[in-house]
Short mmCIF file of C-alpha atoms and ligand atoms in Angstrom, two decimals:
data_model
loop_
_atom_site.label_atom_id
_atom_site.label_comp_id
_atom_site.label_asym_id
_atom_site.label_seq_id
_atom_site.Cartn_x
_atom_site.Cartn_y
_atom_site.Cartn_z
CA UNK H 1 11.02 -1.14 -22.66
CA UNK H 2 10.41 -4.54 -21.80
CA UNK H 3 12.50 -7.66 -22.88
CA UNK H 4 10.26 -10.87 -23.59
CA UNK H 5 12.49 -14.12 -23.93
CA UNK H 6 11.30 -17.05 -25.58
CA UNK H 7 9.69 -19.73 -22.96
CA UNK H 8 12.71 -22.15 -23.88
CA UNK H 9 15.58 -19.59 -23.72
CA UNK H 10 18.26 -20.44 -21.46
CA UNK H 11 19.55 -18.79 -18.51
CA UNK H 12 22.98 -17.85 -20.80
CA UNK H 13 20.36 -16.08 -23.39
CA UNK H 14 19.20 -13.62 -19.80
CA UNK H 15 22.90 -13.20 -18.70
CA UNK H 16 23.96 -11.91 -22.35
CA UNK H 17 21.01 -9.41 -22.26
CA UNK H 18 21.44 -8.34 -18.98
CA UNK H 19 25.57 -8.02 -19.48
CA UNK H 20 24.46 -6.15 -22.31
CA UNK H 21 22.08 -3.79 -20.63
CA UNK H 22 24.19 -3.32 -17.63
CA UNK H 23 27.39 -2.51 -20.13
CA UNK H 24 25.32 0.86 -21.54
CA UNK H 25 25.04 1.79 -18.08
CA UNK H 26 20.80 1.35 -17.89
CA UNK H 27 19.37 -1.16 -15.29
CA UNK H 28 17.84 -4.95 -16.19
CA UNK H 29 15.60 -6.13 -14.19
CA UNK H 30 14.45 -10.01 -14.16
CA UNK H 31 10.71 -11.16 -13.88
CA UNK H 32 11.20 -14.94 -14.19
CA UNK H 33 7.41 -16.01 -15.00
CA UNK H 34 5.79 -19.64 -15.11
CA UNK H 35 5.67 -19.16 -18.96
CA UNK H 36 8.31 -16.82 -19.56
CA UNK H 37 11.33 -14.76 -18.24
CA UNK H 38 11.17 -10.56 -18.75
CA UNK H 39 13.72 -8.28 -18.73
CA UNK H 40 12.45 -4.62 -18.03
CA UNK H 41 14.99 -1.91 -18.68
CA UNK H 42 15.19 1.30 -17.13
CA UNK H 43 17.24 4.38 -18.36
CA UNK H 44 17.75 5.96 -21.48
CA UNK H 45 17.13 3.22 -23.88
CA UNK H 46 18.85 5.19 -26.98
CA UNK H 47 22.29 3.85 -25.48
CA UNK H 48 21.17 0.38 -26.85
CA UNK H 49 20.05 2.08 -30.50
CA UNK H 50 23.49 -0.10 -31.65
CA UNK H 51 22.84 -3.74 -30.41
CA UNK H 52 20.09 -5.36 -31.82
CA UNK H 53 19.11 -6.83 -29.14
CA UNK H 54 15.49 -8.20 -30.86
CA UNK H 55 17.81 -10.29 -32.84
CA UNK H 56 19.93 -11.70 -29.75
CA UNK H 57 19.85 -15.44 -28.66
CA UNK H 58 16.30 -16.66 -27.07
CA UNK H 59 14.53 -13.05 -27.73
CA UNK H 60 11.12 -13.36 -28.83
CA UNK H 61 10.18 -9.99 -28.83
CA UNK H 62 10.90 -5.99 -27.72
CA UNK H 63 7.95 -4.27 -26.26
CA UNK H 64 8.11 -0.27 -25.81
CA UNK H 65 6.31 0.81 -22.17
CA UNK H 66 5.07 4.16 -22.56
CA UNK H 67 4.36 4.89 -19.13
CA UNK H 68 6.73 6.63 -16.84
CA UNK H 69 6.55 4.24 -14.01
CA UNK H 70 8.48 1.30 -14.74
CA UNK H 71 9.04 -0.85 -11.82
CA UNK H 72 5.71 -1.08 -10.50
CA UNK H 73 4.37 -1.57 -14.36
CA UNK H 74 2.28 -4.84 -15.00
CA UNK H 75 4.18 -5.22 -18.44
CA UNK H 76 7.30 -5.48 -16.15
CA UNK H 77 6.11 -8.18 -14.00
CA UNK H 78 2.80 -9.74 -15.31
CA UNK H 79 2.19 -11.67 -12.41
CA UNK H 80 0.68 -10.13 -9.22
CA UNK H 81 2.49 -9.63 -6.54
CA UNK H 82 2.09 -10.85 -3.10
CA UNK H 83 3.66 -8.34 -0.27
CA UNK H 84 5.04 -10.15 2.87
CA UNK H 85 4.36 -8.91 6.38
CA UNK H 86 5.79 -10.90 9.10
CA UNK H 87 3.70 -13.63 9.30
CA UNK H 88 0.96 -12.72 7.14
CA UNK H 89 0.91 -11.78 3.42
CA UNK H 90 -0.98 -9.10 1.42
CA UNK H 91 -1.96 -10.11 -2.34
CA UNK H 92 -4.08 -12.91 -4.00
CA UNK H 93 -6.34 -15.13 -2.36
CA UNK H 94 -6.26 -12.95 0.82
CA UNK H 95 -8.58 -10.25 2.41
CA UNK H 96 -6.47 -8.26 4.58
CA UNK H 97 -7.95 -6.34 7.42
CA UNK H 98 -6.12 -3.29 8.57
CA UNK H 99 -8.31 -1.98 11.57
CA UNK H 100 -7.72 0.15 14.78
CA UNK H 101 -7.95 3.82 15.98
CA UNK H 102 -7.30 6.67 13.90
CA UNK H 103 -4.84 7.90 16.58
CA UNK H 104 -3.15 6.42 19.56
CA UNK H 105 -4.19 8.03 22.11
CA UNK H 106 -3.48 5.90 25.01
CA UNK H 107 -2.17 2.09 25.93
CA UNK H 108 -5.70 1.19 27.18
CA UNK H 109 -7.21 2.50 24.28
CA UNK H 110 -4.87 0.84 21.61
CA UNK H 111 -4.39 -2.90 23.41
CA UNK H 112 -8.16 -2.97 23.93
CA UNK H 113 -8.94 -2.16 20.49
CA UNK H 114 -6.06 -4.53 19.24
CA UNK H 115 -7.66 -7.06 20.98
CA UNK H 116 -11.06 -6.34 19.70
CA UNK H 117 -9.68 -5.92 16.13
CA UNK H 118 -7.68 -9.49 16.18
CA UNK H 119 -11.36 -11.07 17.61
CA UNK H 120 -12.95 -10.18 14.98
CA UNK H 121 -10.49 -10.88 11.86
CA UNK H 122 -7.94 -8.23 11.44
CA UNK H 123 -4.75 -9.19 10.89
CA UNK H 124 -2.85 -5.78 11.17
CA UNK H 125 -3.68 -2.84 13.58
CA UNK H 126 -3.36 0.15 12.54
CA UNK H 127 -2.89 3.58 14.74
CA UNK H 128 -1.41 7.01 13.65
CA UNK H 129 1.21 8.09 16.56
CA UNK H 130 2.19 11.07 13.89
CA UNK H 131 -1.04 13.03 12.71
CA UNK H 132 -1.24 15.00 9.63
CA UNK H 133 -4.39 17.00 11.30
CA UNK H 134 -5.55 19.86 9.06
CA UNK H 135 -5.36 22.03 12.48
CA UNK H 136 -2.26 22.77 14.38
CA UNK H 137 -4.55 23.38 17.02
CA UNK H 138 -5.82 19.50 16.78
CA UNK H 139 -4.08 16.33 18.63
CA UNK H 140 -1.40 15.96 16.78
CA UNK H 141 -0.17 12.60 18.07
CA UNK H 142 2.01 10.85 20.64
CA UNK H 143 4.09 10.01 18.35
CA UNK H 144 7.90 8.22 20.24
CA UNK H 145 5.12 6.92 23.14
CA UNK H 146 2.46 6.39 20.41
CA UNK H 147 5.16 3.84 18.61
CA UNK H 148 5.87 2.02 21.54
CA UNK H 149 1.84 1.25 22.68
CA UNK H 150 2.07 -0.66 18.82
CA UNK H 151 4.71 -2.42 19.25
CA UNK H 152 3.33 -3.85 23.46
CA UNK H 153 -0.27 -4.39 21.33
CA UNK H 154 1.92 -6.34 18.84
CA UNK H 155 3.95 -8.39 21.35
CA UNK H 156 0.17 -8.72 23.32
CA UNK H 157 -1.79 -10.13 20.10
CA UNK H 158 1.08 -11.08 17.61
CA UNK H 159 -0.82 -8.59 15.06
CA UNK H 160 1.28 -7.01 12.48
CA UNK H 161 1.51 -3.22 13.05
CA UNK H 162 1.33 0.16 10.31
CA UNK H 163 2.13 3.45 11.52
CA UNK H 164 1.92 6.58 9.34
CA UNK H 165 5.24 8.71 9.19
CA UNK H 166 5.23 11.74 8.56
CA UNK H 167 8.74 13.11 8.09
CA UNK H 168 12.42 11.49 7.87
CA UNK H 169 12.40 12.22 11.64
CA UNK H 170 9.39 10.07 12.04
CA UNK H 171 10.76 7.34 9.78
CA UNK H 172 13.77 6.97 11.75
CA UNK H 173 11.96 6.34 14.73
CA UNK H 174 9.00 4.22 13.15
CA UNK H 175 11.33 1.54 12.12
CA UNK H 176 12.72 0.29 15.53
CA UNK H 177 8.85 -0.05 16.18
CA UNK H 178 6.31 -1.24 13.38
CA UNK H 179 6.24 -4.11 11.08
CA UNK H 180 5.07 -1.57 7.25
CA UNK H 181 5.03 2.61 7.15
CA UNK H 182 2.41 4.36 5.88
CA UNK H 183 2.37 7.18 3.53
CA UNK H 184 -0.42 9.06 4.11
CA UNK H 185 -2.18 11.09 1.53
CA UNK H 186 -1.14 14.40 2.90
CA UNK H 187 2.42 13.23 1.61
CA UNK H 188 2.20 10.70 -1.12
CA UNK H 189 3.82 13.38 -3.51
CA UNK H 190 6.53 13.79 -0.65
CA UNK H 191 9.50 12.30 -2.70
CA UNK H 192 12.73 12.79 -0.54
CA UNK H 193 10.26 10.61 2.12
CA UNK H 194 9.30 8.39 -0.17
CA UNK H 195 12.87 7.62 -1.32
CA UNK H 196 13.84 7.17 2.27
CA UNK H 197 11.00 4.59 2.62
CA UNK H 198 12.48 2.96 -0.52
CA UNK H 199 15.94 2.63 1.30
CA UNK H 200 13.86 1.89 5.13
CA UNK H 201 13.41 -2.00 4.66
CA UNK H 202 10.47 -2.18 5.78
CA UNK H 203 7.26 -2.49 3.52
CA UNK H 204 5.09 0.42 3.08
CA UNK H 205 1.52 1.14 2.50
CA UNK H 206 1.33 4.38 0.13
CA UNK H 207 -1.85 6.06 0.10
CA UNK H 208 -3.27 7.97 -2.72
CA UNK H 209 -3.10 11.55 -2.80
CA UNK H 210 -6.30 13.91 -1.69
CA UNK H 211 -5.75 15.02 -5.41
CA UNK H 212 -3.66 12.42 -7.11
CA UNK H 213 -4.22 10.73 -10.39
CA UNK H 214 -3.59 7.05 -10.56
CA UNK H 215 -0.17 8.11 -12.79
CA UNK H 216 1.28 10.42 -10.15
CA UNK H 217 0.11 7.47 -7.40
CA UNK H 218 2.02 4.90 -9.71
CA UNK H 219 4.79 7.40 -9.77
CA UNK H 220 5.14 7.91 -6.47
CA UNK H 221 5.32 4.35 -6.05
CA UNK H 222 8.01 4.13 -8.35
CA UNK H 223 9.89 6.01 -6.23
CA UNK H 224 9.80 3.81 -3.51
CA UNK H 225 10.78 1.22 -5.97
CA UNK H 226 13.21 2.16 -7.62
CA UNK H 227 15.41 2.51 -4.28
CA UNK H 228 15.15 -1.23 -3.92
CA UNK H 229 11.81 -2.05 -1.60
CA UNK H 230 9.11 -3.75 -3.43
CA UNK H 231 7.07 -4.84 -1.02
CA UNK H 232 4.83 -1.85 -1.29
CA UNK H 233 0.99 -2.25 -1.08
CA UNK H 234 -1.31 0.39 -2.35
CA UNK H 235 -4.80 1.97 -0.77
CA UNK H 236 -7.48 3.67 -2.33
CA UNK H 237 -8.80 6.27 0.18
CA UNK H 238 -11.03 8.60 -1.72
CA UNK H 239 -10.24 12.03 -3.84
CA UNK H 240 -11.32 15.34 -3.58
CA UNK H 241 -14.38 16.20 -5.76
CA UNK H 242 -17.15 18.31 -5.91
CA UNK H 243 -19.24 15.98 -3.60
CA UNK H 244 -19.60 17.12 0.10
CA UNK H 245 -22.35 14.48 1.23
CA UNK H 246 -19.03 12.47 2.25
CA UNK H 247 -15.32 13.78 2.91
CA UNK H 248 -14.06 12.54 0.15
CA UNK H 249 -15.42 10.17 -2.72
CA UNK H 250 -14.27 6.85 -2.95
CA UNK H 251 -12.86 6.05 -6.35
CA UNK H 252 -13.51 2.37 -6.32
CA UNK H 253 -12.88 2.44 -10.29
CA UNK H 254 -9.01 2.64 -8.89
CA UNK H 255 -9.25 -0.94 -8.10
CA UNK H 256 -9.63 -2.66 -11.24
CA UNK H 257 -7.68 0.05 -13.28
CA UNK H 258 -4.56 -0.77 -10.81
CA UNK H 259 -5.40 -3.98 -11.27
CA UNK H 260 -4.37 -3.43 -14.74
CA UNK H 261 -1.82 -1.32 -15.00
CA UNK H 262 0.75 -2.52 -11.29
CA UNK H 263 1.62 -5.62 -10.22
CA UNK H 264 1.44 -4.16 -6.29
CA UNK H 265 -1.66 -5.03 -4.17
CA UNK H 266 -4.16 -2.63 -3.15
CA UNK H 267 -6.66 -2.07 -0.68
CA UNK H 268 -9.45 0.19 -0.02
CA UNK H 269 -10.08 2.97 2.62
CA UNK H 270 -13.82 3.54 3.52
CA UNK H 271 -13.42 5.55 6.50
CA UNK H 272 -11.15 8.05 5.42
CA UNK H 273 -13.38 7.73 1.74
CA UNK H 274 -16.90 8.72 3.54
CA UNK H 275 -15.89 10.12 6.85
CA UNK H 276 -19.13 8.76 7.99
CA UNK H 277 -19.15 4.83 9.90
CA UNK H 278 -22.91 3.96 8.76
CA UNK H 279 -20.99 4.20 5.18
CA UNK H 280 -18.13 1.94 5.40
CA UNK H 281 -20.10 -1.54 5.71
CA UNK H 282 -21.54 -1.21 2.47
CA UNK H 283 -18.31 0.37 0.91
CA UNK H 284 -16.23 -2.20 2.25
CA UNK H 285 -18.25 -4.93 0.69
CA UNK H 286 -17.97 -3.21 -2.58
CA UNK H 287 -14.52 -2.90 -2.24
CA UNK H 288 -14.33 -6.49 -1.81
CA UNK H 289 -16.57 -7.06 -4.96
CA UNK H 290 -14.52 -4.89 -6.92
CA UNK H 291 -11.37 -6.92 -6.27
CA UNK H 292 -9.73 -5.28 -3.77
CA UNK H 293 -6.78 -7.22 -1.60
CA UNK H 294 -7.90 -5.69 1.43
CA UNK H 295 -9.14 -3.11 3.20
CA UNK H 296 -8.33 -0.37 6.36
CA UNK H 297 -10.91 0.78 8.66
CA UNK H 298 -11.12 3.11 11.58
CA UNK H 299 -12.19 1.34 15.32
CA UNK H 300 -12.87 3.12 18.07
CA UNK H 301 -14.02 1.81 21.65
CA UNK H 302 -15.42 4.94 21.95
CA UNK H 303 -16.11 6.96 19.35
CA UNK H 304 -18.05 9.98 20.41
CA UNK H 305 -14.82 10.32 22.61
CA UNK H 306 -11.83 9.87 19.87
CA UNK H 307 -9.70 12.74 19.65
CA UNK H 308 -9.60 11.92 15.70
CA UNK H 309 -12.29 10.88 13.25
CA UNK H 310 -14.34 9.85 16.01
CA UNK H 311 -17.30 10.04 13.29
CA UNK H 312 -16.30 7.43 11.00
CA UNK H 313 -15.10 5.10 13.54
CA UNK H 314 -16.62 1.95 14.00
CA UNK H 315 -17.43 0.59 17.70
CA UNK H 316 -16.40 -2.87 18.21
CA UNK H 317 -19.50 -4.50 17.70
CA UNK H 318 -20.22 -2.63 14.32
CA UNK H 319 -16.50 -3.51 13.54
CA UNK H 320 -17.36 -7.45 14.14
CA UNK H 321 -20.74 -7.13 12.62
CA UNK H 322 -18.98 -5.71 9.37
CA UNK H 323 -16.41 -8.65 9.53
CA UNK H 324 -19.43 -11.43 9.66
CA UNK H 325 -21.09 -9.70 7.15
CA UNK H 326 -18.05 -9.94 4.54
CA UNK H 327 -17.28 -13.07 4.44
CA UNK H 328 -19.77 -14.35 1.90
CA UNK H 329 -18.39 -11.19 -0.17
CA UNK H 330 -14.68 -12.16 0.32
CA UNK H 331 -15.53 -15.96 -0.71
CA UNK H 332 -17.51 -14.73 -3.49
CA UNK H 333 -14.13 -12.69 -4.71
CA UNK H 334 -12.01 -15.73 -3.80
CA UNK H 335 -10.22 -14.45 -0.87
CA UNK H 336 -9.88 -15.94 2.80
CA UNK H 337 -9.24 -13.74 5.84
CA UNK H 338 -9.16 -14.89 9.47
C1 LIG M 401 -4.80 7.78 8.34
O1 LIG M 401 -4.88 6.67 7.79
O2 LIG M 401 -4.65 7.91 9.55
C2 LIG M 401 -4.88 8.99 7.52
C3 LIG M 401 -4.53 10.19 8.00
O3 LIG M 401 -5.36 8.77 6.28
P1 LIG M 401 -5.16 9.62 4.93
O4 LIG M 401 -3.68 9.85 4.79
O5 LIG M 401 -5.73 8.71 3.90
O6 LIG M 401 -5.92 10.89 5.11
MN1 LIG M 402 -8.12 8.93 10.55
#
């Protein structure tokens, strides 16, 4: 349930509430608003049944929240949040571009592309050194070496960097190297990784499951959450369905329905969505249209050669001709990017 106080209630009226709270053993968390300041409460809100607390000083009113994800609930914080990275920030007002190769595959590869990328607008690269391939017969990463090309391409062109993990060992190693994780989709419902990402302290970019509803995506968020990190930022990468024209099919309907229902930012997928690059320009500008804070694509110098999603890659100049093309789209939607 959520606590709203009146606009004029004092900060005494928010310690009594939270003392109270925090007595009965649940958790109070503060959203201090423009307007007003709200108290969410998490845990088993019977233990207040005795306190009355919608007739305590400066209450205005007790509102139940029915979903199971609290802490990444827009009734908990109404306002939307804006995730810091480094020296750049995810959230309203912004179009974040997360582009670069699917995989590392070598130094060359990655600090020419992160080059290319930065030219053209992106403000993070992005480049898997652990790969979730659906082979175990497929390149499967660099992953230690992988890390430490990101990190030279970050020191080289002051882009932010976001590396998928895929296991605590991963995660362990990831941190010494990249400015956000990423949660792929192979392990969004991965929950003693996601809790580890929660305690990591770094921010992380959770993708949505091949299969996952919005709930169990909010959920899994949650998880993250609830071990203290909120700087989490969300991204729409297409579901399984009955379509095979495209590798998956982008739900852009996720966008405004998150919108709605989290506080987090989120950004949208197209390569991973169609698995085809002559269908992420015009996917990407809908993204945009729809409201979206950002968006990840796949660049390749090379993409007949990639030793991962070579077919949805974009070359450089079909990477910069994308970027040109969006910014009417991104003013249109209110957003800036480089
Ligand atoms: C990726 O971004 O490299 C990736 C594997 O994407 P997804 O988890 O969305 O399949
Ligand atoms: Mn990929």
């Amino acid at each position: 349930m959520i606590i709203i106080m009146k606009p004029n209630a004092s900060q005494e009226a928010v310690n009594n509430i939270t003392t109270t709270i925090e007595s009965r053993g649940l958790k109070a968390h503060l959203s201090v608003g423009t307007q007003v300041t709200i108290v969410g409460v998490v845990g088993d809100k019977t233990l207040l049944a005795d306190t009355n607390l919608e007739l305590a000083d400066g209450v205005d009113k007790i509102v139940p929240v029915t979903e199971s994800y609290k802490l990444v609930n827009r009734k908990f914080h109404p306002e939307m949040s804006t995730i810091t990275v480094g020296n750049t920030s995810i959230g309203p007002g912004n179009l974040t571009i997360m582009a670069g190769p699917c995989a590392v595959e070598s130094q060359e590869q990655l600090m020419e592309t992160a080059f290319a990328v930065k030219k053209a607008g992106a403000t993070f690269l992005r480049g898997g050194a652990y790969k979730p391939r659906t082979s175990p017969y497929s390149f499967q990463g660099l992953e230690e070496e992988g890390l430490r090309y990101m990190k030279e391409a970050r020191e080289a062109t002051g882009l932010m960097v976001v590396c998928e993990v895929t296991s605590m060992r991963a995660l362990e190693k990831a941190v010494n190297y990249v400015d956000m994780i990423q949660i792929g989709a192979r392990n969004m419902q991965n929950f003693e990784l996601l809790k580890e990402c929660g305690k990591a302290g770094l921010p992380v970019l959770l993708k949505r499951g091949l299969a996952a509803t919005i709930e169990e995506w909010l959920n899994a968020a949650e998880y993250i959450i609830s071990e203290g990190n909120e700087r989490i930022v969300l991204c729409e990468r297409g579901i399984r369905t009955y379509e095979t024209s495209t590798r998956n099919t982008l739900d852009l309907s996720a966008v405004p329905v998150i919108r709605q229902k989290s506080h987090l930012p989120i950004i949208v997928d197209p390569s991973h969505a169609t698995g085809v690059w002559s269908y992420v320009p015009p996917l990407a500008k809908a993204a945009v249209a729809a409201g979206a804070d950002g968006l990840m694509i796949e660049v390749h110098p090379c993409p007949e050669r990639a030793l991962s999603d070579g077919p949805q890659s974009l070359t450089f100049a079909n990477f910069e001709g994308l970027t040109k093309e969006l910014k009417p789209y991104a003013s249109l939607a209110g957003r800036t990017f480089l």
